[in-house]
mmCIF file of C-alpha atoms in Angstrom:
data_model
loop_
_atom_site.group_PDB
_atom_site.id
_atom_site.type_symbol
_atom_site.label_atom_id
_atom_site.label_comp_id
_atom_site.label_asym_id
_atom_site.label_seq_id
_atom_site.Cartn_x
_atom_site.Cartn_y
_atom_site.Cartn_z
ATOM 1 C CA MET R 1 15.294 -41.367 113.695
ATOM 2 C CA ALA R 2 13.722 -44.849 113.580
ATOM 3 C CA PRO R 3 15.920 -47.619 114.738
ATOM 4 C CA THR R 4 17.110 -50.223 112.233
ATOM 5 C CA ASP R 5 16.960 -53.920 113.041
ATOM 6 C CA PRO R 6 20.370 -55.827 113.268
ATOM 7 C CA ALA R 7 21.548 -57.878 110.507
ATOM 8 C CA PRO R 8 20.624 -61.558 110.437
ATOM 9 C CA GLY R 9 23.036 -63.353 112.883
ATOM 10 C CA GLY R 10 24.372 -60.068 114.089
ATOM 11 C CA SER R 11 24.634 -58.566 117.634
ATOM 12 C CA SER R 12 24.002 -55.451 119.384
ATOM 13 C CA PRO R 13 27.060 -53.190 120.033
ATOM 14 C CA ASP R 14 27.279 -55.485 123.223
ATOM 15 C CA ASP R 15 28.299 -59.128 121.933
ATOM 16 C CA ARG R 16 27.318 -60.675 124.922
ATOM 17 C CA PRO R 17 24.073 -62.356 124.832
ATOM 18 C CA ASP R 18 21.223 -61.074 127.109
ATOM 19 C CA PRO R 19 20.538 -63.851 129.494
ATOM 20 C CA GLN R 20 16.628 -62.592 129.547
ATOM 21 C CA GLN R 21 16.293 -62.974 126.095
ATOM 22 C CA PRO R 22 16.045 -66.126 123.968
ATOM 23 C CA PRO R 23 18.902 -66.992 121.793
ATOM 24 C CA SER R 24 18.296 -65.437 118.469
ATOM 25 C CA ASN R 25 17.557 -67.791 115.757
ATOM 26 C CA PRO R 26 19.599 -66.789 112.520
ATOM 27 C CA ASP R 27 17.152 -68.551 110.192
ATOM 28 C CA GLY R 28 13.969 -67.206 111.952
ATOM 29 C CA ASP R 29 15.008 -63.511 111.897
ATOM 30 C CA GLY R 30 16.654 -63.868 108.754
ATOM 31 C CA SER R 31 13.957 -65.715 106.838
ATOM 32 C CA ARG R 32 11.285 -63.057 108.112
ATOM 33 C CA GLY R 33 13.560 -60.227 107.025
ATOM 34 C CA THR R 34 13.912 -61.899 103.391
ATOM 35 C CA ARG R 35 10.337 -62.424 102.939
ATOM 36 C CA LYS R 36 9.772 -58.647 103.965
ATOM 37 C CA SER R 37 12.264 -57.780 101.406
ATOM 38 C CA LYS R 38 10.669 -59.866 98.837
ATOM 39 C CA ARG R 39 7.313 -58.420 99.809
ATOM 40 C CA ILE R 40 8.556 -54.690 99.661
ATOM 41 C CA GLY R 41 10.400 -55.725 96.455
ATOM 42 C CA GLY R 42 7.072 -56.879 94.814
ATOM 43 C CA LYS R 43 5.453 -53.906 95.878
ATOM 44 C CA SER R 44 7.983 -51.739 94.362
ATOM 45 C CA GLY R 45 7.668 -53.618 90.881
ATOM 46 C CA LYS R 46 4.027 -52.826 90.916
ATOM 47 C CA SER R 47 4.608 -49.362 91.783
ATOM 48 C CA ALA R 48 6.778 -48.937 88.881
ATOM 49 C CA ARG R 49 4.627 -50.471 86.500
ATOM 50 C CA SER R 50 1.771 -48.279 87.672
ATOM 51 C CA ALA R 51 3.950 -45.099 87.382
ATOM 52 C CA ARG R 52 4.872 -46.187 83.927
ATOM 53 C CA ALA R 53 1.104 -46.422 83.093
ATOM 54 C CA ALA R 54 0.434 -43.286 84.566
ATOM 55 C CA ARG R 55 3.017 -41.558 82.687
ATOM 56 C CA ARG R 56 1.663 -43.166 79.343
ATOM 57 C CA SER R 57 -2.015 -42.289 80.352
ATOM 58 C CA THR R 58 -0.916 -38.517 80.918
ATOM 59 C CA ALA R 59 1.473 -37.840 77.743
ATOM 60 C CA PRO R 60 0.457 -34.928 75.586
ATOM 61 C CA LYS R 61 -2.358 -35.604 73.280
ATOM 62 C CA ALA R 62 -3.813 -33.503 70.360
ATOM 63 C CA GLU R 63 -6.502 -31.403 71.745
ATOM 64 C CA PRO R 64 -9.723 -30.619 69.647
ATOM 65 C CA ALA R 65 -8.943 -27.065 69.632
ATOM 66 C CA ASP R 66 -5.352 -27.538 68.324
ATOM 67 C CA ALA R 67 -6.722 -29.741 65.589
ATOM 68 C CA ALA R 68 -9.281 -26.820 64.702
ATOM 69 C CA ARG R 69 -6.562 -24.457 64.744
ATOM 70 C CA ALA R 70 -4.313 -26.488 62.251
ATOM 71 C CA TRP R 71 -7.337 -26.987 59.929
ATOM 72 C CA ALA R 72 -7.913 -23.267 60.005
ATOM 73 C CA ARG R 73 -4.427 -22.292 59.316
ATOM 74 C CA GLU R 74 -4.301 -24.849 56.545
ATOM 75 C CA TRP R 75 -7.352 -23.079 54.766
ATOM 76 C CA ILE R 76 -6.187 -19.705 55.420
ATOM 77 C CA ASP R 77 -2.841 -20.394 53.732
ATOM 78 C CA ALA R 78 -4.758 -21.851 50.917
ATOM 79 C CA PHE R 79 -7.158 -18.553 50.512
ATOM 80 C CA VAL R 80 -4.045 -16.129 50.887
ATOM 81 C CA PHE R 81 -2.206 -18.097 48.010
ATOM 82 C CA ALA R 82 -5.324 -18.414 45.898
ATOM 83 C CA ALA R 83 -5.994 -14.584 46.607
ATOM 84 C CA VAL R 84 -2.355 -13.630 45.593
ATOM 85 C CA VAL R 85 -2.535 -15.433 42.227
ATOM 86 C CA ALA R 86 -5.926 -14.168 41.509
ATOM 87 C CA ILE R 87 -4.622 -10.610 42.058
ATOM 88 C CA LEU R 88 -1.549 -11.118 39.995
ATOM 89 C CA LEU R 89 -3.772 -12.660 37.181
ATOM 90 C CA ARG R 90 -6.114 -9.871 37.146
ATOM 91 C CA THR R 91 -3.192 -7.190 37.550
ATOM 92 C CA PHE R 92 -0.942 -8.557 34.580
ATOM 93 C CA ILE R 93 -2.660 -11.177 32.677
ATOM 94 C CA PHE R 94 -6.446 -10.518 31.979
ATOM 95 C CA GLY R 95 -9.488 -9.046 33.362
ATOM 96 C CA SER R 96 -13.322 -9.858 33.221
ATOM 97 C CA TYR R 97 -15.776 -7.544 32.393
ATOM 98 C CA ARG R 98 -19.656 -7.413 31.570
ATOM 99 C CA ILE R 99 -21.276 -5.466 28.788
ATOM 100 C CA PRO R 100 -23.914 -3.245 30.441
ATOM 101 C CA THR R 101 -25.187 -1.372 27.374
ATOM 102 C CA PRO R 102 -25.998 -1.658 23.767
ATOM 103 C CA SER R 103 -23.252 0.686 22.336
ATOM 104 C CA MET R 104 -21.359 -2.206 20.840
ATOM 105 C CA GLU R 105 -24.289 -4.175 19.361
ATOM 106 C CA ASP R 106 -24.278 -6.333 17.298
ATOM 107 C CA THR R 107 -20.577 -6.954 17.817
ATOM 108 C CA LEU R 108 -20.921 -7.355 21.541
ATOM 109 C CA MET R 109 -24.379 -7.869 23.272
ATOM 110 C CA THR R 110 -25.579 -6.356 26.279
ATOM 111 C CA GLY R 111 -25.048 -9.121 28.817
ATOM 112 C CA ASP R 112 -21.967 -10.600 27.276
ATOM 113 C CA PHE R 113 -19.421 -11.674 29.904
ATOM 114 C CA LEU R 114 -15.727 -10.880 28.580
ATOM 115 C CA MET R 115 -12.099 -11.831 29.212
ATOM 116 C CA VAL R 116 -9.841 -8.950 28.444
ATOM 117 C CA SER R 117 -6.147 -9.767 27.451
ATOM 118 C CA LYS R 118 -3.964 -7.344 29.306
ATOM 119 C CA LEU R 119 -0.744 -8.932 27.725
ATOM 120 C CA SER R 120 -1.694 -7.800 24.394
ATOM 121 C CA TYR R 121 -0.665 -4.207 24.475
ATOM 122 C CA GLY R 122 1.380 -4.869 27.947
ATOM 123 C CA PRO R 123 -0.092 -4.522 31.497
ATOM 124 C CA ARG R 124 0.134 -1.468 33.682
ATOM 125 C CA THR R 125 1.851 -1.648 36.981
ATOM 126 C CA PRO R 126 -0.413 -0.576 39.838
ATOM 127 C CA MET R 127 -1.360 3.096 40.155
ATOM 128 C CA THR R 128 -2.738 3.341 43.180
ATOM 129 C CA LEU R 129 -3.413 1.547 46.528
ATOM 130 C CA SER R 130 -6.695 -0.105 46.446
ATOM 131 C CA ILE R 131 -8.521 -2.938 47.831
ATOM 132 C CA PRO R 132 -8.029 -5.896 45.480
ATOM 133 C CA PHE R 133 -11.057 -6.711 43.319
ATOM 134 C CA THR R 134 -12.744 -3.280 44.193
ATOM 135 C CA GLN R 135 -12.518 0.139 43.013
ATOM 136 C CA VAL R 136 -11.794 1.531 46.249
ATOM 137 C CA HIS R 137 -8.495 3.106 46.651
ATOM 138 C CA VAL R 138 -6.614 5.432 48.890
ATOM 139 C CA PRO R 139 -7.280 8.833 48.318
ATOM 140 C CA GLY R 140 -4.300 11.027 47.330
ATOM 141 C CA VAL R 141 -1.960 8.115 46.820
ATOM 142 C CA ASN R 142 -0.779 7.804 43.312
ATOM 143 C CA LEU R 143 1.964 5.200 42.677
ATOM 144 C CA PRO R 144 4.617 5.635 39.895
ATOM 145 C CA TRP R 145 3.720 3.145 37.231
ATOM 146 C CA THR R 146 4.905 2.014 33.987
ATOM 147 C CA ARG R 147 3.658 -0.313 31.190
ATOM 148 C CA LEU R 148 5.299 -3.533 30.714
ATOM 149 C CA PRO R 149 6.258 -4.980 27.100
ATOM 150 C CA GLY R 150 3.228 -6.422 25.431
ATOM 151 C CA PHE R 151 2.622 -8.658 22.374
ATOM 152 C CA SER R 152 1.260 -5.736 19.792
ATOM 153 C CA GLU R 153 0.457 -2.243 19.546
ATOM 154 C CA VAL R 154 -3.233 -1.109 19.456
ATOM 155 C CA GLU R 155 -4.221 -1.639 15.786
ATOM 156 C CA ARG R 156 -6.981 0.218 13.869
ATOM 157 C CA HIS R 157 -10.449 -1.590 14.545
ATOM 158 C CA ASP R 158 -9.121 -3.664 17.798
ATOM 159 C CA ILE R 159 -12.036 -3.742 20.428
ATOM 160 C CA ILE R 160 -10.369 -1.976 23.557
ATOM 161 C CA VAL R 161 -11.374 -1.682 26.933
ATOM 162 C CA PHE R 162 -10.066 1.668 28.637
ATOM 163 C CA ASN R 163 -10.556 3.962 31.481
ATOM 164 C CA TYR R 164 -12.986 6.675 30.852
ATOM 165 C CA PRO R 165 -10.667 9.750 30.130
ATOM 166 C CA VAL R 166 -13.074 12.661 31.138
ATOM 167 C CA GLU R 167 -13.837 10.994 34.633
ATOM 168 C CA VAL R 168 -11.990 12.591 37.572
ATOM 169 C CA GLY R 169 -9.818 10.367 39.941
ATOM 170 C CA PRO R 170 -6.852 8.268 39.506
ATOM 171 C CA ILE R 171 -6.619 6.626 35.979
ATOM 172 C CA SER R 172 -7.131 3.170 37.053
ATOM 173 C CA ALA R 173 -10.004 3.761 39.340
ATOM 174 C CA ARG R 174 -11.983 5.303 36.646
ATOM 175 C CA THR R 175 -15.001 3.577 34.892
ATOM 176 C CA HIS R 176 -14.021 0.980 32.466
ATOM 177 C CA TYR R 177 -15.420 1.604 28.694
ATOM 178 C CA ILE R 178 -15.179 -0.660 25.651
ATOM 179 C CA LYS R 179 -15.228 0.703 22.122
ATOM 180 C CA THR R 180 -13.690 -0.020 18.828
ATOM 181 C CA ALA R 181 -10.396 1.869 18.100
ATOM 182 C CA VAL R 182 -11.134 3.314 14.629
ATOM 183 C CA GLY R 183 -8.326 5.808 14.830
ATOM 184 C CA ILE R 184 -4.796 5.333 15.813
ATOM 185 C CA PRO R 185 -1.951 8.024 16.667
ATOM 186 C CA GLY R 186 -1.433 10.062 13.459
ATOM 187 C CA ASP R 187 -4.549 9.036 11.491
ATOM 188 C CA THR R 188 -6.897 11.699 9.972
ATOM 189 C CA LEU R 189 -10.651 11.183 10.447
ATOM 190 C CA GLU R 190 -13.591 12.617 9.148
ATOM 191 C CA LEU R 191 -17.495 12.034 9.446
ATOM 192 C CA ARG R 192 -19.360 12.730 6.310
ATOM 193 C CA ASP R 193 -23.020 12.193 6.589
ATOM 194 C CA LYS R 194 -22.731 9.482 9.212
ATOM 195 C CA PHE R 195 -19.992 7.381 7.654
ATOM 196 C CA LEU R 196 -16.441 7.510 8.936
ATOM 197 C CA TYR R 197 -13.563 8.084 6.458
ATOM 198 C CA ILE R 198 -10.108 7.136 7.712
ATOM 199 C CA ASN R 199 -6.957 9.118 5.824
ATOM 200 C CA GLY R 200 -9.348 9.974 3.236
ATOM 201 C CA GLU R 201 -10.978 6.394 2.498
ATOM 202 C CA PRO R 202 -14.002 5.071 3.708
ATOM 203 C CA GLU R 203 -13.799 2.732 6.757
ATOM 204 C CA ARG R 204 -13.732 -0.987 6.521
ATOM 205 C CA GLU R 205 -16.705 -1.647 8.419
ATOM 206 C CA ARG R 206 -17.842 -4.991 10.446
ATOM 207 C CA PRO R 207 -21.098 -6.485 9.338
ATOM 208 C CA THR R 208 -22.430 -5.849 12.874
ATOM 209 C CA TYR R 209 -22.326 -2.200 12.745
ATOM 210 C CA ARG R 210 -25.785 -0.664 13.516
ATOM 211 C CA ARG R 211 -27.151 2.612 12.432
ATOM 212 C CA HIS R 212 -30.662 4.640 12.492
ATOM 213 C CA HIS R 213 -32.423 4.460 9.257
ATOM 214 C CA VAL R 214 -35.679 6.129 7.972
ATOM 215 C CA VAL R 215 -38.100 3.761 6.867
ATOM 216 C CA GLN R 216 -41.481 5.096 5.156
ATOM 217 C CA ALA R 217 -44.045 2.604 5.229
ATOM 218 C CA ARG R 218 -46.709 2.417 2.503
ATOM 219 C CA SER R 219 -49.786 4.210 2.808
ATOM 220 C CA ARG R 220 -52.312 2.966 5.918
ATOM 221 C CA ILE R 221 -49.700 0.234 6.754
ATOM 222 C CA ARG R 222 -47.901 0.003 9.987
ATOM 223 C CA LEU R 223 -44.621 -2.035 10.524
ATOM 224 C CA SER R 224 -44.925 -4.904 12.664
ATOM 225 C CA GLU R 225 -42.498 -4.459 15.663
ATOM 226 C CA ALA R 226 -42.333 -8.251 16.182
ATOM 227 C CA LYS R 227 -41.240 -8.664 12.561
ATOM 228 C CA VAL R 228 -38.801 -5.808 12.814
ATOM 229 C CA ARG R 229 -37.151 -7.374 15.771
ATOM 230 C CA GLU R 230 -37.177 -10.862 14.234
ATOM 231 C CA ALA R 231 -35.207 -9.240 11.424
ATOM 232 C CA GLY R 232 -32.590 -7.773 13.464
ATOM 233 C CA GLY R 233 -33.914 -4.403 13.746
ATOM 234 C CA GLU R 234 -35.454 -2.024 16.564
ATOM 235 C CA ILE R 235 -38.098 0.555 16.068
ATOM 236 C CA VAL R 236 -36.608 3.756 17.827
ATOM 237 C CA GLN R 237 -39.367 6.238 16.934
ATOM 238 C CA THR R 238 -42.622 6.456 14.739
ATOM 239 C CA ASP R 239 -44.802 9.577 13.948
ATOM 240 C CA GLY R 240 -47.716 7.327 13.863
ATOM 241 C CA GLN R 241 -48.233 8.114 10.008
ATOM 242 C CA GLY R 242 -46.049 5.491 8.861
ATOM 243 C CA LEU R 243 -42.676 7.057 9.332
ATOM 244 C CA TYR R 244 -40.140 5.163 11.324
ATOM 245 C CA ILE R 245 -36.866 5.660 12.649
ATOM 246 C CA VAL R 246 -35.345 1.940 12.902
ATOM 247 C CA ASN R 247 -31.843 0.862 14.057
ATOM 248 C CA LEU R 248 -30.673 -1.763 11.580
ATOM 249 C CA THR R 249 -27.450 -3.324 10.592
ATOM 250 C CA ARG R 250 -26.500 -2.936 6.908
ATOM 251 C CA ALA R 251 -27.970 -6.766 5.972
ATOM 252 C CA ALA R 252 -30.833 -6.336 7.970
ATOM 253 C CA ALA R 253 -31.533 -2.640 6.139
ATOM 254 C CA ASP R 254 -31.103 -4.559 2.594
ATOM 255 C CA ARG R 255 -33.682 -7.276 3.740
ATOM 256 C CA MET R 256 -36.147 -4.674 5.099
ATOM 257 C CA ALA R 257 -36.021 -2.578 1.892
ATOM 258 C CA ALA R 258 -37.561 -5.569 -0.039
ATOM 259 C CA TRP R 259 -40.505 -5.871 2.101
ATOM 260 C CA PRO R 260 -43.695 -5.245 0.452
ATOM 261 C CA GLU R 261 -44.942 -3.089 2.892
ATOM 262 C CA VAL R 262 -41.942 -0.696 2.938
ATOM 263 C CA ASP R 263 -41.981 2.060 0.520
ATOM 264 C CA SER R 264 -38.436 3.782 1.128
ATOM 265 C CA LEU R 265 -35.461 3.274 3.590
ATOM 266 C CA ARG R 266 -32.407 5.224 3.840
ATOM 267 C CA PRO R 267 -29.937 6.060 6.467
ATOM 268 C CA PHE R 268 -31.186 8.644 9.147
ATOM 269 C CA VAL R 269 -28.568 11.754 9.026
ATOM 270 C CA LEU R 270 -28.833 14.704 11.117
ATOM 271 C CA PRO R 271 -28.555 18.174 9.409
ATOM 272 C CA PRO R 272 -25.165 19.614 9.383
ATOM 273 C CA ASP R 273 -26.348 22.542 11.290
ATOM 274 C CA PHE R 274 -28.332 20.830 13.951
ATOM 275 C CA ASP R 275 -26.866 21.719 17.272
ATOM 276 C CA GLU R 276 -26.579 18.187 19.168
ATOM 277 C CA PHE R 277 -23.537 18.902 21.066
ATOM 278 C CA GLY R 278 -24.190 22.422 22.338
ATOM 279 C CA ARG R 279 -26.242 20.739 25.372
ATOM 280 C CA ARG R 280 -23.397 18.330 26.273
ATOM 281 C CA PRO R 281 -20.601 19.064 28.850
ATOM 282 C CA PHE R 282 -17.818 18.003 26.839
ATOM 283 C CA MET R 283 -15.266 20.323 25.563
ATOM 284 C CA PHE R 284 -14.290 18.016 22.386
ATOM 285 C CA SER R 285 -17.577 18.235 20.976
ATOM 286 C CA GLN R 286 -17.889 21.982 21.100
ATOM 287 C CA GLY R 287 -15.929 22.190 17.883
ATOM 288 C CA PHE R 288 -18.632 20.397 16.007
ATOM 289 C CA GLU R 289 -22.454 20.504 15.621
ATOM 290 C CA ASN R 290 -23.375 16.869 15.899
ATOM 291 C CA HIS R 291 -22.140 13.130 15.724
ATOM 292 C CA ASP R 292 -22.884 12.998 12.040
ATOM 293 C CA HIS R 293 -20.711 15.507 10.880
ATOM 294 C CA MET R 294 -16.982 16.016 11.965
ATOM 295 C CA PRO R 295 -14.198 17.779 9.961
ATOM 296 C CA PRO R 296 -10.873 16.366 9.222
ATOM 297 C CA VAL R 297 -9.252 15.659 12.769
ATOM 298 C CA VAL R 298 -5.763 14.129 13.389
ATOM 299 C CA VAL R 299 -5.469 11.860 16.185
ATOM 300 C CA PRO R 300 -2.684 13.270 18.404
ATOM 301 C CA PHE R 301 0.794 11.267 18.422
ATOM 302 C CA SER R 302 4.047 11.764 20.412
ATOM 303 C CA GLY R 303 5.747 14.750 18.958
ATOM 304 C CA GLN R 304 3.015 16.151 17.046
ATOM 305 C CA GLU R 305 2.896 20.021 16.782
ATOM 306 C CA ILE R 306 -0.392 21.456 17.530
ATOM 307 C CA ARG R 307 -1.093 24.992 16.225
ATOM 308 C CA LEU R 308 -3.033 26.621 18.871
ATOM 309 C CA SER R 309 -6.153 28.570 17.857
ATOM 310 C CA GLU R 310 -9.826 29.340 18.712
ATOM 311 C CA GLU R 311 -10.639 26.538 16.065
ATOM 312 C CA THR R 312 -8.518 23.947 17.370
ATOM 313 C CA TRP R 313 -8.652 24.589 20.893
ATOM 314 C CA PRO R 314 -11.858 22.706 21.617
ATOM 315 C CA VAL R 315 -10.474 19.601 19.785
ATOM 316 C CA TYR R 316 -7.155 19.703 21.715
ATOM 317 C CA ARG R 317 -7.764 21.445 25.037
ATOM 318 C CA ASP R 318 -8.209 18.057 26.862
ATOM 319 C CA VAL R 319 -5.035 16.624 25.583
ATOM 320 C CA VAL R 320 -2.866 19.811 26.554
ATOM 321 C CA MET R 321 -4.509 20.327 30.048
ATOM 322 C CA ARG R 322 -6.410 17.312 31.309
ATOM 323 C CA HIS R 323 -4.145 14.730 30.002
ATOM 324 C CA GLU R 324 -0.684 16.371 29.922
ATOM 325 C CA GLY R 325 -1.152 18.495 32.888
ATOM 326 C CA ASN R 326 -0.297 22.004 31.345
ATOM 327 C CA ASP R 327 -1.724 25.191 32.917
ATOM 328 C CA VAL R 328 -3.056 27.352 29.767
ATOM 329 C CA ALA R 329 -4.692 30.859 29.598
ATOM 330 C CA ILE R 330 -5.966 32.876 26.862
ATOM 331 C CA GLU R 331 -5.976 36.661 27.012
ATOM 332 C CA ASP R 332 -6.798 38.670 23.583
ATOM 333 C CA GLY R 333 -6.405 35.638 21.614
ATOM 334 C CA VAL R 334 -3.044 34.829 22.869
ATOM 335 C CA PHE R 335 -2.332 31.521 24.386
ATOM 336 C CA TYR R 336 -0.051 31.192 27.390
ATOM 337 C CA VAL R 337 1.158 27.638 28.400
ATOM 338 C CA ASN R 338 2.574 27.330 31.957
ATOM 339 C CA GLY R 339 2.938 31.115 31.682
ATOM 340 C CA GLU R 340 4.782 31.455 28.547
ATOM 341 C CA PRO R 341 3.045 32.901 25.252
ATOM 342 C CA ALA R 342 2.689 30.214 22.725
ATOM 343 C CA ASP R 343 1.051 29.435 19.354
ATOM 344 C CA THR R 344 1.891 25.840 19.224
ATOM 345 C CA TYR R 345 2.109 22.869 21.561
ATOM 346 C CA THR R 346 4.133 19.649 21.014
ATOM 347 C CA VAL R 347 2.261 16.600 22.123
ATOM 348 C CA ARG R 348 3.965 14.085 24.609
ATOM 349 C CA GLY R 349 1.907 10.885 24.231
ATOM 350 C CA ASP R 350 0.083 8.831 21.872
ATOM 351 C CA TYR R 351 -3.767 8.946 21.596
ATOM 352 C CA TYR R 352 -6.632 6.851 19.986
ATOM 353 C CA PHE R 353 -10.187 7.574 18.547
ATOM 354 C CA ALA R 354 -12.692 5.195 20.029
ATOM 355 C CA MET R 355 -16.288 4.506 18.481
ATOM 356 C CA GLY R 356 -19.149 2.305 19.520
ATOM 357 C CA ASP R 357 -20.289 0.002 16.608
ATOM 358 C CA ASN R 358 -24.105 0.760 17.570
ATOM 359 C CA ARG R 359 -23.118 4.107 15.761
ATOM 360 C CA ASP R 360 -26.119 6.285 16.754
ATOM 361 C CA ASP R 361 -26.457 4.728 20.433
ATOM 362 C CA SER R 362 -23.055 5.400 21.627
ATOM 363 C CA GLU R 363 -21.421 8.126 23.721
ATOM 364 C CA ASP R 364 -17.889 7.825 22.373
ATOM 365 C CA SER R 365 -14.946 9.902 21.047
ATOM 366 C CA ARG R 366 -17.085 12.014 19.125
ATOM 367 C CA PHE R 367 -18.446 13.214 22.129
ATOM 368 C CA TRP R 368 -15.621 13.499 24.833
ATOM 369 C CA GLY R 369 -12.595 13.314 22.637
ATOM 370 C CA PHE R 370 -9.260 10.993 22.377
ATOM 371 C CA VAL R 371 -8.292 8.110 24.395
ATOM 372 C CA PRO R 372 -4.750 8.458 25.811
ATOM 373 C CA GLU R 373 -2.515 5.453 25.678
ATOM 374 C CA SER R 374 -2.106 5.560 29.624
ATOM 375 C CA HIS R 375 -5.907 4.753 29.784
ATOM 376 C CA ILE R 376 -5.813 1.697 27.675
ATOM 377 C CA VAL R 377 -6.346 -1.725 30.026
ATOM 378 C CA GLY R 378 -6.343 -4.383 27.242
ATOM 379 C CA LYS R 379 -7.738 -6.008 24.291
ATOM 380 C CA ALA R 380 -11.074 -7.772 24.216
ATOM 381 C CA TRP R 381 -10.491 -11.393 23.988
ATOM 382 C CA VAL R 382 -13.308 -13.868 24.325
ATOM 383 C CA VAL R 383 -17.086 -13.967 25.436
ATOM 384 C CA TYR R 384 -17.331 -16.791 28.016
ATOM 385 C CA PHE R 385 -20.751 -16.096 29.049
ATOM 386 C CA SER R 386 -23.930 -14.225 27.665
ATOM 387 C CA TRP R 387 -27.261 -13.554 29.424
ATOM 388 C CA ASP R 388 -30.357 -12.312 27.495
ATOM 389 C CA LYS R 389 -32.182 -10.161 30.038
ATOM 390 C CA GLU R 390 -35.029 -9.592 27.854
ATOM 391 C CA ARG R 391 -35.684 -13.577 27.508
ATOM 392 C CA SER R 392 -34.162 -14.412 31.019
ATOM 393 C CA LEU R 393 -32.098 -17.376 29.097
ATOM 394 C CA PRO R 394 -28.364 -17.712 28.343
ATOM 395 C CA ARG R 395 -27.217 -17.116 24.528
ATOM 396 C CA PHE R 396 -25.740 -20.485 24.291
ATOM 397 C CA SER R 397 -24.313 -19.644 20.704
ATOM 398 C CA ARG R 398 -22.323 -16.901 22.075
ATOM 399 C CA PHE R 399 -20.318 -18.994 24.710
ATOM 400 C CA PHE R 400 -16.691 -18.777 24.240
ATOM 401 C CA LYS R 401 -17.114 -16.825 21.286
ATOM 402 C CA LEU R 402 -13.748 -15.267 19.892
ATOM 403 C CA ILE R 403 -14.092 -11.577 19.523
ATOM 404 C CA HIS R 404 -11.280 -10.744 17.051
ATOM 405 C CA GLU R 405 -12.094 -13.804 14.481
ATOM 406 C CA GLU R 406 -10.830 -12.064 11.460
#
């Protein structure tokens, strides 16, 4: 241990002065100690200030990586929130769809982009576990679902979006179709020479309906395809001898009938015995010959009692088996429903009959049968954009066009 200097003016343990040492100068030794203490004190103050400065210089600062993580977290939170809102809107409020085919022309045009209201008839709760905004779903997982209350029921001539009834797979994952609901539960429908009768009365048609017409041009005269198109028609077929099949609205047909080059014009109707449906894979249409003729058919409704027979079975088979899940066998003309003999069946749900407004260019309920209420997605609401593929131009006149204007 290092020795310590005595205090100023003090003595060693032996109080007698050493004769060989000069007498201590109280002022000299004390003043030197005082100056030393002052020097030591000055260094200590500088050291404290240096320490404080060092502490300040080494205080934690926001690193660039931390700032980047905070920025990314903010964007992820915003994206997740936006995605959740979008999923809820698409599931319960509205959907967006594009018209890919001409089956609804001229009411809806190929290339129209629609908003469809799911609130109108009530949105369906999720039926499957699926990836949002896609048709990809977990196979074999079907969720219990229900339809929430809506503003109205489906009314006759509503334009509806629904899942394709005869497709295989979960209902909500099936292809979306859009047609006009011409028949509601309990209606009796009949096709007479191409024209639809509802409960014995001719259908109230939209002016945008299209049908095939037979046009006979005058001798040695050919119809101008450009003129026909300008009039709103489309030449479907010609024999090269002045006979044409032209797809027209009623108004366009009336105008064309007055052309000097046209000798006659009438609706093109398939003969009653022309077998169009025999080559189709659908059970419903096996009960008829073609899409221009259909005997009276009742649109199924909850509680309806159907008579089971060879005549009615093609019409109602999909209702009994596909949509309502019954096992049916036929032996020697006797129907067995879930193993029990039966000559009638009581329908459990409501159904609709849907047709395209382009009546001769639409595969619809005349071919594959009824649309179950469980398959209905919503009501077509507004065209928000339209693209004319032939001209590669937008149809500005159709932007934000309300679909149910009447």
